GROMACS .gro file of C-alpha atoms in nm:
model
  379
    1UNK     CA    1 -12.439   9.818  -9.819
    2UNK     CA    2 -12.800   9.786  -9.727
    3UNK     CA    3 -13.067  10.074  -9.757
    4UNK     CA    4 -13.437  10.140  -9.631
    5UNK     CA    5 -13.617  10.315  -9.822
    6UNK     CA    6 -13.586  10.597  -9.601
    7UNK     CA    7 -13.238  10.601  -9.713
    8UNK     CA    8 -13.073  10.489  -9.370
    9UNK     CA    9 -12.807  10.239  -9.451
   10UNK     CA   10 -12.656   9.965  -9.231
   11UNK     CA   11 -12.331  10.170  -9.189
   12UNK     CA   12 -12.476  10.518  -9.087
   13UNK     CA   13 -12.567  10.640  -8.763
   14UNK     CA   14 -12.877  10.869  -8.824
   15UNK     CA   15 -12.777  11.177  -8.512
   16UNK     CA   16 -13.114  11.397  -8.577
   17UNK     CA   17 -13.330  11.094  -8.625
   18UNK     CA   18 -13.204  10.974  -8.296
   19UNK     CA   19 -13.284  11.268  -8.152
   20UNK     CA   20 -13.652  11.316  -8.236
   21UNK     CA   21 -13.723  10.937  -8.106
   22UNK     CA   22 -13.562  11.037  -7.784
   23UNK     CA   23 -13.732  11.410  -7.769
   24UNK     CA   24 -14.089  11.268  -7.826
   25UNK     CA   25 -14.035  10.970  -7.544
   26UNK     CA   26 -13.938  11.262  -7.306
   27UNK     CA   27 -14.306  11.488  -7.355
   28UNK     CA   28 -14.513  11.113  -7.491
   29UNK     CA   29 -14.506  10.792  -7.450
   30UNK     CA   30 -14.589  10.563  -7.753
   31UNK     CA   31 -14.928  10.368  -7.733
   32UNK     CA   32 -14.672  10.037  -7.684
   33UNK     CA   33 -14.468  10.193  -7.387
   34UNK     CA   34 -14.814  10.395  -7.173
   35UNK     CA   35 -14.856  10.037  -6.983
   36UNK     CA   36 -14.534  10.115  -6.866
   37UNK     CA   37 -14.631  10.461  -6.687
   38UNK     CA   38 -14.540  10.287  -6.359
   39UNK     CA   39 -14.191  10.300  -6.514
   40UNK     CA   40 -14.162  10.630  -6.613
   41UNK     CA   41 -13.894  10.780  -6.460
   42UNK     CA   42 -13.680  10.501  -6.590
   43UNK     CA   43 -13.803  10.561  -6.930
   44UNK     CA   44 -13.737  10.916  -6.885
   45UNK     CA   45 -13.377  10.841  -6.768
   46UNK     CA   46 -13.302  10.626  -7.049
   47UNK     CA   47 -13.472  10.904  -7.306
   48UNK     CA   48 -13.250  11.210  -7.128
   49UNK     CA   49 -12.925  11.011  -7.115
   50UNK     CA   50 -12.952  10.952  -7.500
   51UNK     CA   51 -13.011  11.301  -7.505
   52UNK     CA   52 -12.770  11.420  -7.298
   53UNK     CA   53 -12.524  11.159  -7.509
   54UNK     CA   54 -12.581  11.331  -7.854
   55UNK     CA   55 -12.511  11.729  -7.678
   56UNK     CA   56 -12.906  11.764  -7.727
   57UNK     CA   57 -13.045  11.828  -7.415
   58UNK     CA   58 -13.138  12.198  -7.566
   59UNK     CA   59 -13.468  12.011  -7.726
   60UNK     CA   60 -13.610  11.983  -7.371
   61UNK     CA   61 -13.756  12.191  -7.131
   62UNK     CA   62 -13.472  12.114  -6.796
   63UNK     CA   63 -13.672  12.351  -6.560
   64UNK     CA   64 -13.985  12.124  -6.655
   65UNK     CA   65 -13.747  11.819  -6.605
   66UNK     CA   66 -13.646  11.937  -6.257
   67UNK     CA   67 -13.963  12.026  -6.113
   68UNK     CA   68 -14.121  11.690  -6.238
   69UNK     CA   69 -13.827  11.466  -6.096
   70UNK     CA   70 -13.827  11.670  -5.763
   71UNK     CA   71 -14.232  11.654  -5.710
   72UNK     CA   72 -14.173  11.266  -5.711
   73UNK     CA   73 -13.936  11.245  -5.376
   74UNK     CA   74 -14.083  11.142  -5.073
   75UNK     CA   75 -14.015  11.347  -4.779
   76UNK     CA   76 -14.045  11.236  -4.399
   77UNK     CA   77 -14.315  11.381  -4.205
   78UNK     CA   78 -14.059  11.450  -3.935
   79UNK     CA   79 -13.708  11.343  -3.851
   80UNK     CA   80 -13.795  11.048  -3.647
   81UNK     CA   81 -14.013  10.915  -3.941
   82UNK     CA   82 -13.666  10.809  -4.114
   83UNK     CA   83 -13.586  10.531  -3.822
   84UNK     CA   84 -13.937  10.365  -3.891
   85UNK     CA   85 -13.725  10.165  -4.138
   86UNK     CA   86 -13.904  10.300  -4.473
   87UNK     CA   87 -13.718  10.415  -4.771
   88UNK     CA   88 -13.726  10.798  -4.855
   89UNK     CA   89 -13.619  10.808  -5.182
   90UNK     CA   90 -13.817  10.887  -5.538
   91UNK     CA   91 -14.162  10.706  -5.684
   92UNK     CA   92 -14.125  10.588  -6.024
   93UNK     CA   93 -14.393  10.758  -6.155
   94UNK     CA   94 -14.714  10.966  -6.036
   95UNK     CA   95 -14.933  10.664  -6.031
   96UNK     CA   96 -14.673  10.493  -5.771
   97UNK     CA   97 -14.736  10.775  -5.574
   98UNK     CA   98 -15.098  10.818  -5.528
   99UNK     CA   99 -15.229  10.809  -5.201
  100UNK     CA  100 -15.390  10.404  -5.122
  101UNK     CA  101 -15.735  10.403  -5.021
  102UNK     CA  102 -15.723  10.026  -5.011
  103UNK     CA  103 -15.731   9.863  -4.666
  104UNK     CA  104 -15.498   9.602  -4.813
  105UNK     CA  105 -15.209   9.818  -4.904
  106UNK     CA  106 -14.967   9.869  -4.602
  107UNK     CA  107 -14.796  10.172  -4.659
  108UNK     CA  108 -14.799  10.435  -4.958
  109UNK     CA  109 -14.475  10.538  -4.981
  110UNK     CA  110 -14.339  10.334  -5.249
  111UNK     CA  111 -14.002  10.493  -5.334
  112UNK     CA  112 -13.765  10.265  -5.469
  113UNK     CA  113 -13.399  10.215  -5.486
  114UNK     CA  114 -13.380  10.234  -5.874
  115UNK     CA  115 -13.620  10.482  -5.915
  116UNK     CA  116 -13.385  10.738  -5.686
  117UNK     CA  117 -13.092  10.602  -5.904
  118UNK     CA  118 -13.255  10.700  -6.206
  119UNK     CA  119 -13.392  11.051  -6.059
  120UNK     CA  120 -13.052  11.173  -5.989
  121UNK     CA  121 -12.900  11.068  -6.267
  122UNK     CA  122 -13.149  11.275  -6.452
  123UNK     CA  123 -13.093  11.596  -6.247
  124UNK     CA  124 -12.739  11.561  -6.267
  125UNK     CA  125 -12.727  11.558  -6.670
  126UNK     CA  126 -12.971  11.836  -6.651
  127UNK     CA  127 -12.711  12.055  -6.424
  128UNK     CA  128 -12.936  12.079  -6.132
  129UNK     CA  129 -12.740  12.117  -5.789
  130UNK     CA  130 -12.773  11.774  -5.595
  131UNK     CA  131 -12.652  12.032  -5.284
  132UNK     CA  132 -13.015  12.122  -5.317
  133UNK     CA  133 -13.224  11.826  -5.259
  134UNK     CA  134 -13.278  11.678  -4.961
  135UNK     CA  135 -12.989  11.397  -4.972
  136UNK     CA  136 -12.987  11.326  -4.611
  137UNK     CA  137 -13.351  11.160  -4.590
  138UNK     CA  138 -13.222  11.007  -4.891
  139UNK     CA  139 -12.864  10.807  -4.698
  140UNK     CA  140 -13.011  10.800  -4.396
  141UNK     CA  141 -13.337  10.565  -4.492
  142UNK     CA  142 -13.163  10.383  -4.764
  143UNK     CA  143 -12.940  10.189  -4.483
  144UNK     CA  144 -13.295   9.981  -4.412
  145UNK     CA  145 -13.236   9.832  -4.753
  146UNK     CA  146 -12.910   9.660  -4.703
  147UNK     CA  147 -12.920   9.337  -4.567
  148UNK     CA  148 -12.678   9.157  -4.304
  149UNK     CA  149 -12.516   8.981  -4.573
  150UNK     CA  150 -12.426   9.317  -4.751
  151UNK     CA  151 -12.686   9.268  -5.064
  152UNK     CA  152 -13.009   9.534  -5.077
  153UNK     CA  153 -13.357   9.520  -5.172
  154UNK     CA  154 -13.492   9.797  -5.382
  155UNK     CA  155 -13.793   9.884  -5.156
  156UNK     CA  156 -13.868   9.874  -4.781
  157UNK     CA  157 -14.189   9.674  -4.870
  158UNK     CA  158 -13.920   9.378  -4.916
  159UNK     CA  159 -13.823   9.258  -5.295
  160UNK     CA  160 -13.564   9.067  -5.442
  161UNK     CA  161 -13.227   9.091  -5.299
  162UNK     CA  162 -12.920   9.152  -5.585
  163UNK     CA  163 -12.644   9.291  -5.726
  164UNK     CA  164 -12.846   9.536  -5.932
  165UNK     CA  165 -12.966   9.739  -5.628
  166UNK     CA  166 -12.595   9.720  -5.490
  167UNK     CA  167 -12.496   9.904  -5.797
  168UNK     CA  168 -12.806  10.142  -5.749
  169UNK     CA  169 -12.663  10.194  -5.383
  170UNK     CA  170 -12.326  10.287  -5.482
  171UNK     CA  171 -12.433  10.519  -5.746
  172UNK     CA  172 -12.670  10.711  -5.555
  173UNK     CA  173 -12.366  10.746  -5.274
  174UNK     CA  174 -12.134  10.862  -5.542
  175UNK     CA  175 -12.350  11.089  -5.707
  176UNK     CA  176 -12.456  11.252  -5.359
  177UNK     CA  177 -12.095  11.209  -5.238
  178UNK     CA  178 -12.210  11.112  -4.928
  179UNK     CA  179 -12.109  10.712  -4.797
  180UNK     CA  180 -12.317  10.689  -4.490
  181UNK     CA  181 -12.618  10.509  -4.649
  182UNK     CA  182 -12.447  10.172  -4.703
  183UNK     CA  183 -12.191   9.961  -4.485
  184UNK     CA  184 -11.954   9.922  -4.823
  185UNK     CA  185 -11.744   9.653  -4.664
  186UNK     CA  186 -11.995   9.424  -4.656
  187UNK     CA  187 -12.160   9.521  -5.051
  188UNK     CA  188 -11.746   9.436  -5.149
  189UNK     CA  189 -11.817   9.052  -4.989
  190UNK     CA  190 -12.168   9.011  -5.134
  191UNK     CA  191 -12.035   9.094  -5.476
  192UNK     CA  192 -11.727   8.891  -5.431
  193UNK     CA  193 -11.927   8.578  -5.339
  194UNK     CA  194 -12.075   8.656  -5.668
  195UNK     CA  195 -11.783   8.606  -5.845
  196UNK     CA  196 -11.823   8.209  -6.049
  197UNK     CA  197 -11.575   7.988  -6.113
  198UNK     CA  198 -11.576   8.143  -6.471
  199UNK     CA  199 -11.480   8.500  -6.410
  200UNK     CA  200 -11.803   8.638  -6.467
  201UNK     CA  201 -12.052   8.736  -6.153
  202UNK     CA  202 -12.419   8.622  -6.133
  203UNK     CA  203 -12.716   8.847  -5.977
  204UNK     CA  204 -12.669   8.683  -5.635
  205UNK     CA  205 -12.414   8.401  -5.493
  206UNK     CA  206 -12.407   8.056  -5.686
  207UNK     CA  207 -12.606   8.133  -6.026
  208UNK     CA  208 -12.459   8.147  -6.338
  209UNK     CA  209 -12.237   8.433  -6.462
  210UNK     CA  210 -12.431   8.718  -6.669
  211UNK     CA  211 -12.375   9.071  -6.826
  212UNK     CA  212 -12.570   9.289  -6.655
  213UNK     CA  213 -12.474   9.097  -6.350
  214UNK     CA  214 -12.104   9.150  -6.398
  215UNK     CA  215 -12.111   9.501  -6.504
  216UNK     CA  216 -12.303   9.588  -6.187
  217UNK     CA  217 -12.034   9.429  -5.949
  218UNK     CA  218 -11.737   9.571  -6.119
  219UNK     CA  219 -11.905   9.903  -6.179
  220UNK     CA  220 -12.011   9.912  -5.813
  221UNK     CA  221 -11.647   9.812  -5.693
  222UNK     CA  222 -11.510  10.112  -5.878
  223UNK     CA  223 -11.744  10.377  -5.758
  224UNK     CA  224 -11.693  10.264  -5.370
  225UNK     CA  225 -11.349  10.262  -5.506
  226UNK     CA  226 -11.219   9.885  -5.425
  227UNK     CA  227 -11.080   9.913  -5.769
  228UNK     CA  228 -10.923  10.128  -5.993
  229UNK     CA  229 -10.977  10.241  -6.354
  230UNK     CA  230 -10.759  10.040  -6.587
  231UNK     CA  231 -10.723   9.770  -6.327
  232UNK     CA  232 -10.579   9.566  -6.631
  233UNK     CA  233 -10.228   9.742  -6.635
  234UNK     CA  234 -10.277   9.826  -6.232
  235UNK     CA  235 -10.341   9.436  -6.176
  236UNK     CA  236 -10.158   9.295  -5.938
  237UNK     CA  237 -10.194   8.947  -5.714
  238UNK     CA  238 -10.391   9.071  -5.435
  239UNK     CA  239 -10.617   9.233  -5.664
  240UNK     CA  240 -11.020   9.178  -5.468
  241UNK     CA  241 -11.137   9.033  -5.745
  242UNK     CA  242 -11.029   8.769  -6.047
  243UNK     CA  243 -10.929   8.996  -6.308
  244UNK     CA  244 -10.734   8.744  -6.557
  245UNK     CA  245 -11.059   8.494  -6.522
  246UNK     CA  246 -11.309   8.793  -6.589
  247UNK     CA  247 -11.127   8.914  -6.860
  248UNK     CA  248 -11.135   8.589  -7.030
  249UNK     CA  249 -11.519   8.564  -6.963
  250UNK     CA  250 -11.552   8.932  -7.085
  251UNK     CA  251 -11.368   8.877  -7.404
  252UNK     CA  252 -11.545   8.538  -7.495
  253UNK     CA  253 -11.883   8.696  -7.499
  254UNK     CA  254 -11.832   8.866  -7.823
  255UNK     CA  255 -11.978   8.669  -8.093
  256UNK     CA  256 -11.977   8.548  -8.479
  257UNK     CA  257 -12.212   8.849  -8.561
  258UNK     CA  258 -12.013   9.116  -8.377
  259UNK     CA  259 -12.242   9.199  -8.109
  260UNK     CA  260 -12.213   9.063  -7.767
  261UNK     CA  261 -12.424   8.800  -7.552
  262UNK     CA  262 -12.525   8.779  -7.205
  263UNK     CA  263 -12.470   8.440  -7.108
  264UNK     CA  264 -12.322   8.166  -7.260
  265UNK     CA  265 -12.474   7.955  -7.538
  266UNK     CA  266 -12.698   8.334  -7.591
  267UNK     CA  267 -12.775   8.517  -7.856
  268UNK     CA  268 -12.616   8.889  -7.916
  269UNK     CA  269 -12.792   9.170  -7.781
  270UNK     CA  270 -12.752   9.573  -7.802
  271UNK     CA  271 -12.763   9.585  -7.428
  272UNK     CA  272 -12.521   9.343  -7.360
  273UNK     CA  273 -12.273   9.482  -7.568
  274UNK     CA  274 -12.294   9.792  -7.304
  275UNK     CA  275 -12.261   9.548  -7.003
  276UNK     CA  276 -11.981   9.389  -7.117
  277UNK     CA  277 -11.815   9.638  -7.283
  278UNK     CA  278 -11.823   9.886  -7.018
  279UNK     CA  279 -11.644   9.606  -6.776
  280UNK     CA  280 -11.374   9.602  -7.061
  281UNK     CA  281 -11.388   9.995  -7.074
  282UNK     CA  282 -11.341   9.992  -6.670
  283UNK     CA  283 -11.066   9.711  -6.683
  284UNK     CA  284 -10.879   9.898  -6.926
  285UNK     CA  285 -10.940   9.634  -7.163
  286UNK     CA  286 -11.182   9.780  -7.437
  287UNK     CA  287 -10.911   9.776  -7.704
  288UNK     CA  288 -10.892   9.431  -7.690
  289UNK     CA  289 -11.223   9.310  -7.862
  290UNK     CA  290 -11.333   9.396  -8.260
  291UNK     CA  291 -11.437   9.734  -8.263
  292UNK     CA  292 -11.530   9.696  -8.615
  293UNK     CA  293 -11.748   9.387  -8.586
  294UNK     CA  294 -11.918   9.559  -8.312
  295UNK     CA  295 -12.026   9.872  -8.458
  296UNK     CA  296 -12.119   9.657  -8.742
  297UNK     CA  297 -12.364   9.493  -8.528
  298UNK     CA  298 -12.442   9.797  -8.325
  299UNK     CA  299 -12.582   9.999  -8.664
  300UNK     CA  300 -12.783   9.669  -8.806
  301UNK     CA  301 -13.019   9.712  -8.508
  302UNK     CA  302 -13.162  10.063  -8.607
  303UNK     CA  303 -13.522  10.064  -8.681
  304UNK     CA  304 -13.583  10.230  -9.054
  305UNK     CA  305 -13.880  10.418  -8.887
  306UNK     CA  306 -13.684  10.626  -8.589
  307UNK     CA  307 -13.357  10.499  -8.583
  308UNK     CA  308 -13.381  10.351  -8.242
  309UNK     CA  309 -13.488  10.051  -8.024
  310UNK     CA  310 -13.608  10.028  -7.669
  311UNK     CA  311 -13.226   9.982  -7.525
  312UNK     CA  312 -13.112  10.329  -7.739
  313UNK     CA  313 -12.896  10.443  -7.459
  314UNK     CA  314 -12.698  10.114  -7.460
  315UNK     CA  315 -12.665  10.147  -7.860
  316UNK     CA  316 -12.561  10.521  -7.835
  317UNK     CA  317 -12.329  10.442  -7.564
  318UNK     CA  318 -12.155  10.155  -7.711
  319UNK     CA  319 -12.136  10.344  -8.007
  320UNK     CA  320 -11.933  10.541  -7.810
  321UNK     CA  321 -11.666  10.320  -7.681
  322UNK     CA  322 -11.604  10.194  -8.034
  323UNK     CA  323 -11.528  10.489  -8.174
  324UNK     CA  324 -11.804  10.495  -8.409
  325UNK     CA  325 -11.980  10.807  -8.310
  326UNK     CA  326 -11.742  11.107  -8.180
  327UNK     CA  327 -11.943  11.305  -7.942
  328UNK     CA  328 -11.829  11.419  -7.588
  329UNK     CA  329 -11.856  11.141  -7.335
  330UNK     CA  330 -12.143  11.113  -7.125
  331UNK     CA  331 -12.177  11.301  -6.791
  332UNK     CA  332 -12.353  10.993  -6.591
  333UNK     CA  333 -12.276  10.665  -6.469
  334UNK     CA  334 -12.423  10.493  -6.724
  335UNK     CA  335 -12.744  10.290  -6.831
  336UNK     CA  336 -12.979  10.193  -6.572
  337UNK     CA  337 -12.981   9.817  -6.470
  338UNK     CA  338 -13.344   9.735  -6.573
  339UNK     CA  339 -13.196   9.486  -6.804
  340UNK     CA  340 -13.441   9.175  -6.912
  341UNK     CA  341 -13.329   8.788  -6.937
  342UNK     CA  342 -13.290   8.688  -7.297
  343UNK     CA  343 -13.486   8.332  -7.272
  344UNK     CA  344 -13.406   8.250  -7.663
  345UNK     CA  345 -13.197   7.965  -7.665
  346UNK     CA  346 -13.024   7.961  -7.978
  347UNK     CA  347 -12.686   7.749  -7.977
  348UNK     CA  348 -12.366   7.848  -8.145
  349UNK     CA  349 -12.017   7.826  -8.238
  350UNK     CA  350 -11.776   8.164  -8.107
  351UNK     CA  351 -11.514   8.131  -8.374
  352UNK     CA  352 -11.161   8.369  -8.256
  353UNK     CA  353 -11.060   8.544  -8.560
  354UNK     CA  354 -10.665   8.452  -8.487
  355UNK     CA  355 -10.511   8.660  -8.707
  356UNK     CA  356 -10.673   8.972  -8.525
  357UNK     CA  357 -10.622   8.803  -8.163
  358UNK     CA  358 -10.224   8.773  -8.314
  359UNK     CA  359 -10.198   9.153  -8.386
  360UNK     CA  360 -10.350   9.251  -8.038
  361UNK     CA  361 -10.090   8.999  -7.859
  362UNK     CA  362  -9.826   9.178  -8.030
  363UNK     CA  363  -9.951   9.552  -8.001
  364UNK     CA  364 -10.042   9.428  -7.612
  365UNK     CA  365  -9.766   9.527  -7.328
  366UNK     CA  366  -9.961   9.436  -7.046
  367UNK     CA  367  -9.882   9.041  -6.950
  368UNK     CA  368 -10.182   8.895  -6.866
  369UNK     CA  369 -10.374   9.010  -7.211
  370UNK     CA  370 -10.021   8.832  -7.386
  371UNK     CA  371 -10.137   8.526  -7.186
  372UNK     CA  372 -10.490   8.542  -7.253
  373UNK     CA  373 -10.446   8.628  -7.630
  374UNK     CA  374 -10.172   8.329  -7.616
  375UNK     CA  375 -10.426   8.091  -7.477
  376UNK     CA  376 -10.650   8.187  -7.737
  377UNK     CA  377 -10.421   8.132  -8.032
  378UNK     CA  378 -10.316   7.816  -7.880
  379UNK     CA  379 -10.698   7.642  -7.851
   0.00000   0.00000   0.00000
C-alpha cells in the first residue's frame, strides 16, 4: 500500500479533503481554472454536485447559489420575442452575458443549451422550487434548437449538432417536467442512427462508438422514457435499441488497470469509467464488471495535494456505483457532458480475467449476460 507524505494512501478515499477542494472551487477559482470563467456555471455544477454527493452542501451559502444561478437567465422582452427563434435559457457565466458593443456581434443573448442544463441541475440539488422560475420561456425557445433530423445545437447562434445537447434537452424536460420543448420522436431516431455496428453510439450518425457518446443516448432514452431501468432483465426482441451488442461494447471497455476507456485501443480515464458505468448502472448491468479493479483505479487518481482532479464528480460518482464510498445517492441526473477527446494513443491488450467472468455466468440468471459471459470464456 502506497502513501504520500500527507499520509493519503492508494486505498483511502480522503471525504473532508474532498470537500475543501470542492468548497473553495465554489467561492474561487484556481489561477489554472480563471481562463475558464466563460465556463463557470459548469464548473460550479460539477463543484456543487460533488458537494451535494458527499451530504455537504451545508459548507455553502444556497441562497447565494440561487440568486447567482437565477441572475444568469435570460428573459424575453415580451412574449412574442420567444418566436424570433432565439434561445431563452441561462449564460454560462457573467462575462457571456455582458451587453456587445461590437458592431460585429449579432445578438447578445448567448444562453446555451448546456449552460441551462447545468443551472437547473444546480438549483435542484440546492432545493430551490423549479415551479418558480420561468420554465415556459425556457420549452418554448428551446424547440429552435432541434433540428429536422431530431439532433439540437446548443445555441441559436448555430453550433455543432450532437448527441450531447440531445441529452441536455431531455434533462432539462425532465427536470422541468414539462415535454413541449422537443419533438422526442424524432431525438429517439437521431440517437438510434447513432447506434454502430458495435453496440456502442458515436456523437452523431456514422463515427465511431464512444463513452460519453453512449451514455448520452441511453441516458436520454430513459429520461424521455423509450427505455426502462434495468432494461437487461426487461430486454426483450423489440427492444429500440441493441442491448446484447451494447452490453458487449460496455463490458469490453474495462481495462488491464481497472479503470475504463473511451474508445477502443484508449487509455483508461476517471470520466469514462462514469460514462460507461452509468450505461451498465441504467441497463441493470453494473454487477457485471470488477468492482474491485475499478475502485482500485478510481483511488490511484487522487492528487496528494487535495484529493481531487478536474473530473471529481465522475470519481465521486463512480465511487459510488462500486460500492466503495457509502453515502446517499445523488439527487441529479448526473455529470454534465463537457467531456474532452482523449487523443493519447497508447495500444493495448484487454485481458478477461476468466475465472471472475466464470463466477458472474454462474451467479447470472438473466440469459443474455450467460451468453455474453459464455462468449467471453469461449474466445
Amino acid at each position: 500500500m502506497e502513501m504520500d507524505s500527507s499520509g493519503l494512501t492508494s486505498s483511502s478515499f480522503d471525504k473532508d479533503r474532498h470537500i475543501t477542494f470542492l468548497e473553495m472551487m465554489v467561492h474561487t477559482l484556481p489561477a489554472d481554472y480563471q481562463e475558464q470563467d466563460i465556463n463557470r456555471l459548469t464548473l460550479a455544477y460539477f463543484a456543487i454536485s460533488g458537494l451535494d454527493i458527499l451530504n455537504a452542501l451545508d459548507r455553502i451559502d444556497k441562497d447565494g447559489v440561487v440568486n447567482w444561478v437565477l441572475s444568469l437567465q435570460e428573459h424575453p422582452s415580451n412574449e412574442s420575442e420567444l418566436e424570433n427563434g432565439e434561445f431563452y435559457g441561462f449564460h454560462s457565466s457573467r462575462t457571456s452575458q455582458f451587453q456587445a458593443h461590437d458592431v460585429w456581434v449579432l445578438s447578445r443573448n448567448d444562453s446555451h443549451l448546456a449552460s441551462t442544463y447545468c443551472a437547473l441541475a444546480i438549483l435542484k440539488m440546492v432545493g430551490y422550487d423549479l415551479l418558480s422560475i420561468d420554465s415556459e420561456s425556457i420549452v418554448v425557445s428551446m424547440k429552435h434548437l432541434q433540428q429536422p433530423d431530431g439532433s439540437f445545437m446548443p445555441i441559436h447562434t448555430g453550433a455543432e449538432k450532437d448527441l450531447r445537447f440531445i441529452y441536455c434537452a431531455a434533462a432539462i424536460c425532465s427536470m422541468l417536467n414539462n415535454w413541449s420543448g422537443m419533438d422526442r420522436k424524432k431525438a429517439k431516431e437521431y440517437i438510434l442512427n447513432c447506434q454502430s455496428y458495435d453496440g456502442g453510439f458515436g456523437l452523431v450518425p456514422g463515427s465511431e462508438s464512444h463513452g460519453g457518446a453512449t451514455y448520452c443516448a441511453v441516458a436520454a432514452l430513459r429520461l424521455m422514457g423509450f427505455i426502462k431501468d434495468d432494461s437487461l432483465s426487461k430486454f426483450i426482441s423489440s427492444s429500440v435499441i441493441n442491448v446484447p451488442a451494447l452490453l458487449e461494447w460496455s463490458l469490453e471497455r474495462q481495462t488491464i488497470d481497472g479503470g475504463f476507456q473511451g474508445r477502443t485501443n484508449k487509455p483508461s480515464d476517471t470520466c469514462y469509467a462514469f460514462w460507461v458505468g452509468g450505461v451498465l448502472k441504467i441497463l441493470g448491468a453494473h454487477h457485471f464488471f470488477d468492482k474491485d479493479a475499478l475502485r482500485a483505479f478510481l483511488l490511484s487518481c487522487q492528487t496528494p495535494l487535495h484529493g481531487s482532479s478536474p473530473s471529481l464528480s465522475a470519481v465521486i460518482a463512480l465511487l459510488l456505483i462500486v460500492d466503495a464510498v457509502h453515502f446517499n445517492p445523488p439527487k441529479v441526473y448526473t455529470v454534465y457532458v463537457a467531456y474532452m477527446y482523449d487523443e493519447v494513443n497508447r495500444p493495448f491488450i484487454v485481458r478477461l480475467n476468466k475465472w471472475i467472468l466464470h463466477q458472474k455466468s454462474l451467479q447470472s440468471d438473466n440469459l443474455i449476460v450467460k451468453h455474453m459471459l459464455y462468449k467471453k470464456l469461449s474466445a
